[in-house]
Structures are given as C-alpha cells and as structure tokens.
GROMACS .gro file of C-alpha atoms in nm:
model
  104
    1UNK     CA    1  -3.204  -0.189  -0.516
    2UNK     CA    2  -3.276   0.166  -0.407
    3UNK     CA    3  -3.193   0.066  -0.049
    4UNK     CA    4  -2.850  -0.058  -0.157
    5UNK     CA    5  -2.782   0.266  -0.344
    6UNK     CA    6  -2.886   0.460  -0.034
    7UNK     CA    7  -2.652   0.251   0.182
    8UNK     CA    8  -2.373   0.305  -0.072
    9UNK     CA    9  -2.417   0.680  -0.039
   10UNK     CA   10  -2.429   0.661   0.340
   11UNK     CA   11  -2.115   0.446   0.356
   12UNK     CA   12  -1.938   0.682   0.114
   13UNK     CA   13  -2.031   0.979   0.333
   14UNK     CA   14  -1.890   0.807   0.643
   15UNK     CA   15  -1.573   0.716   0.450
   16UNK     CA   16  -1.522   1.074   0.334
   17UNK     CA   17  -1.578   1.215   0.684
   18UNK     CA   18  -1.329   0.965   0.831
   19UNK     CA   19  -1.072   1.043   0.559
   20UNK     CA   20  -1.102   1.418   0.617
   21UNK     CA   21  -1.072   1.367   0.994
   22UNK     CA   22  -0.755   1.161   0.943
   23UNK     CA   23  -0.604   1.402   0.688
   24UNK     CA   24  -0.672   1.727   0.877
   25UNK     CA   25  -0.361   1.719   1.102
   26UNK     CA   26  -0.144   1.642   0.799
   27UNK     CA   27  -0.298   1.927   0.599
   28UNK     CA   28  -0.249   2.169   0.891
   29UNK     CA   29   0.113   2.065   0.924
   30UNK     CA   30   0.071   1.956   1.285
   31UNK     CA   31   0.136   1.587   1.228
   32UNK     CA   32   0.173   1.307   0.978
   33UNK     CA   33  -0.114   1.142   0.796
   34UNK     CA   34  -0.224   0.844   1.000
   35UNK     CA   35  -0.541   0.651   0.933
   36UNK     CA   36  -0.740   0.574   1.246
   37UNK     CA   37  -0.839   0.209   1.260
   38UNK     CA   38  -1.203   0.107   1.264
   39UNK     CA   39  -1.148  -0.060   1.600
   40UNK     CA   40  -1.016   0.263   1.752
   41UNK     CA   41  -1.309   0.464   1.616
   42UNK     CA   42  -1.556   0.203   1.742
   43UNK     CA   43  -1.395   0.204   2.086
   44UNK     CA   44  -1.409   0.585   2.103
   45UNK     CA   45  -1.778   0.591   2.009
   46UNK     CA   46  -1.905   0.293   2.209
   47UNK     CA   47  -1.660   0.076   2.402
   48UNK     CA   48  -1.941  -0.135   2.552
   49UNK     CA   49  -2.074  -0.242   2.213
   50UNK     CA   50  -1.722  -0.333   2.095
   51UNK     CA   51  -1.673  -0.551   2.402
   52UNK     CA   52  -2.018  -0.704   2.355
   53UNK     CA   53  -1.946  -0.781   1.989
   54UNK     CA   54  -1.610  -0.933   2.080
   55UNK     CA   55  -1.772  -1.151   2.347
   56UNK     CA   56  -2.063  -1.250   2.122
   57UNK     CA   57  -1.841  -1.358   1.833
   58UNK     CA   58  -1.601  -1.538   2.066
   59UNK     CA   59  -1.881  -1.727   2.239
   60UNK     CA   60  -2.092  -1.800   1.929
   61UNK     CA   61  -1.825  -1.908   1.685
   62UNK     CA   62  -1.481  -1.922   1.845
   63UNK     CA   63  -1.215  -1.686   1.976
   64UNK     CA   64  -1.018  -1.749   1.657
   65UNK     CA   65  -1.305  -1.605   1.452
   66UNK     CA   66  -1.273  -1.269   1.627
   67UNK     CA   67  -0.897  -1.272   1.568
   68UNK     CA   68  -0.951  -1.343   1.199
   69UNK     CA   69  -1.218  -1.072   1.172
   70UNK     CA   70  -0.992  -0.832   1.353
   71UNK     CA   71  -0.701  -0.906   1.123
   72UNK     CA   72  -0.908  -0.882   0.805
   73UNK     CA   73  -1.142  -0.589   0.871
   74UNK     CA   74  -1.131  -0.415   1.207
   75UNK     CA   75  -0.764  -0.311   1.200
   76UNK     CA   76  -0.797  -0.129   0.867
   77UNK     CA   77  -0.855   0.248   0.857
   78UNK     CA   78  -1.217   0.353   0.893
   79UNK     CA   79  -1.222   0.527   0.557
   80UNK     CA   80  -1.101   0.210   0.383
   81UNK     CA   81  -1.361  -0.013   0.553
   82UNK     CA   82  -1.654   0.214   0.470
   83UNK     CA   83  -1.519   0.296   0.124
   84UNK     CA   84  -1.508  -0.076   0.047
   85UNK     CA   85  -1.860  -0.123   0.182
   86UNK     CA   86  -1.973   0.168  -0.035
   87UNK     CA   87  -1.822   0.011  -0.346
   88UNK     CA   88  -1.977  -0.328  -0.273
   89UNK     CA   89  -2.327  -0.199  -0.200
   90UNK     CA   90  -2.306   0.044  -0.492
   91UNK     CA   91  -2.212  -0.237  -0.728
   92UNK     CA   92  -2.492  -0.464  -0.612
   93UNK     CA   93  -2.744  -0.178  -0.612
   94UNK     CA   94  -2.665  -0.032  -0.953
   95UNK     CA   95  -2.934  -0.006  -1.214
   96UNK     CA   96  -2.916  -0.282  -1.468
   97UNK     CA   97  -2.896  -0.193  -1.832
   98UNK     CA   98  -3.187  -0.334  -2.026
   99UNK     CA   99  -3.087  -0.507  -2.348
  100UNK     CA  100  -3.349  -0.534  -2.620
  101UNK     CA  101  -3.271  -0.855  -2.803
  102UNK     CA  102  -3.541  -0.805  -3.070
  103UNK     CA  103  -3.388  -0.498  -3.231
  104UNK     CA  104  -3.287  -0.557  -3.594
   0.00000   0.00000   0.00000
C-alpha cells in the first residue's frame, strides 16, 4: 500500500507541473489557457515510444483498440490524466481504518 501512496504522490506532482506549464501563458497574459494533450506531451518527449506503443497496441489487439484508447485517455490534458491516476492510486493505497467490534 505504501507503493500506491508513493505513486499517487508522483502522479500528483506530474499533474501539478503539467497544470502550471499549461497555465503559465494565461497567467502572463501572453495567451489563453489551453491544456496540452497527453499525446502531444508524449510525442514531444519521445516520439519513437509513442509510435512503438501505437504499433504494439494495433498489432496485439486491433487498430480500433488504439482509437478507443486515444479517444478515452490520450487526447485529454496531461494534468487531467495524471490527476485521475493520482486519485485512483491514492484511493486504493489509503490506510484502512481499523474497527474494533468488541468495544462495549
């Protein structure tokens, strides 16, 4: 469970950095707020791995699977994708409350 809490913190950090990077031009007054999609960020960082992932999913499952994945996850802003991952891993990694059923 500690690993999931660590991942939640890491995903939250990435989400905050992506949100600040997207909001900086708007805060400076040099442009509107526009969230950069996860696909765009991935292509900027490593275009070869994006192409390899696209090919792998298309060959393993089907080309329609990549289109569905792209429509559901990859086209969303980076901060939203990693914020959602942070919430999910944080929820699954939270400490459980111990209930003492023998208390009178």
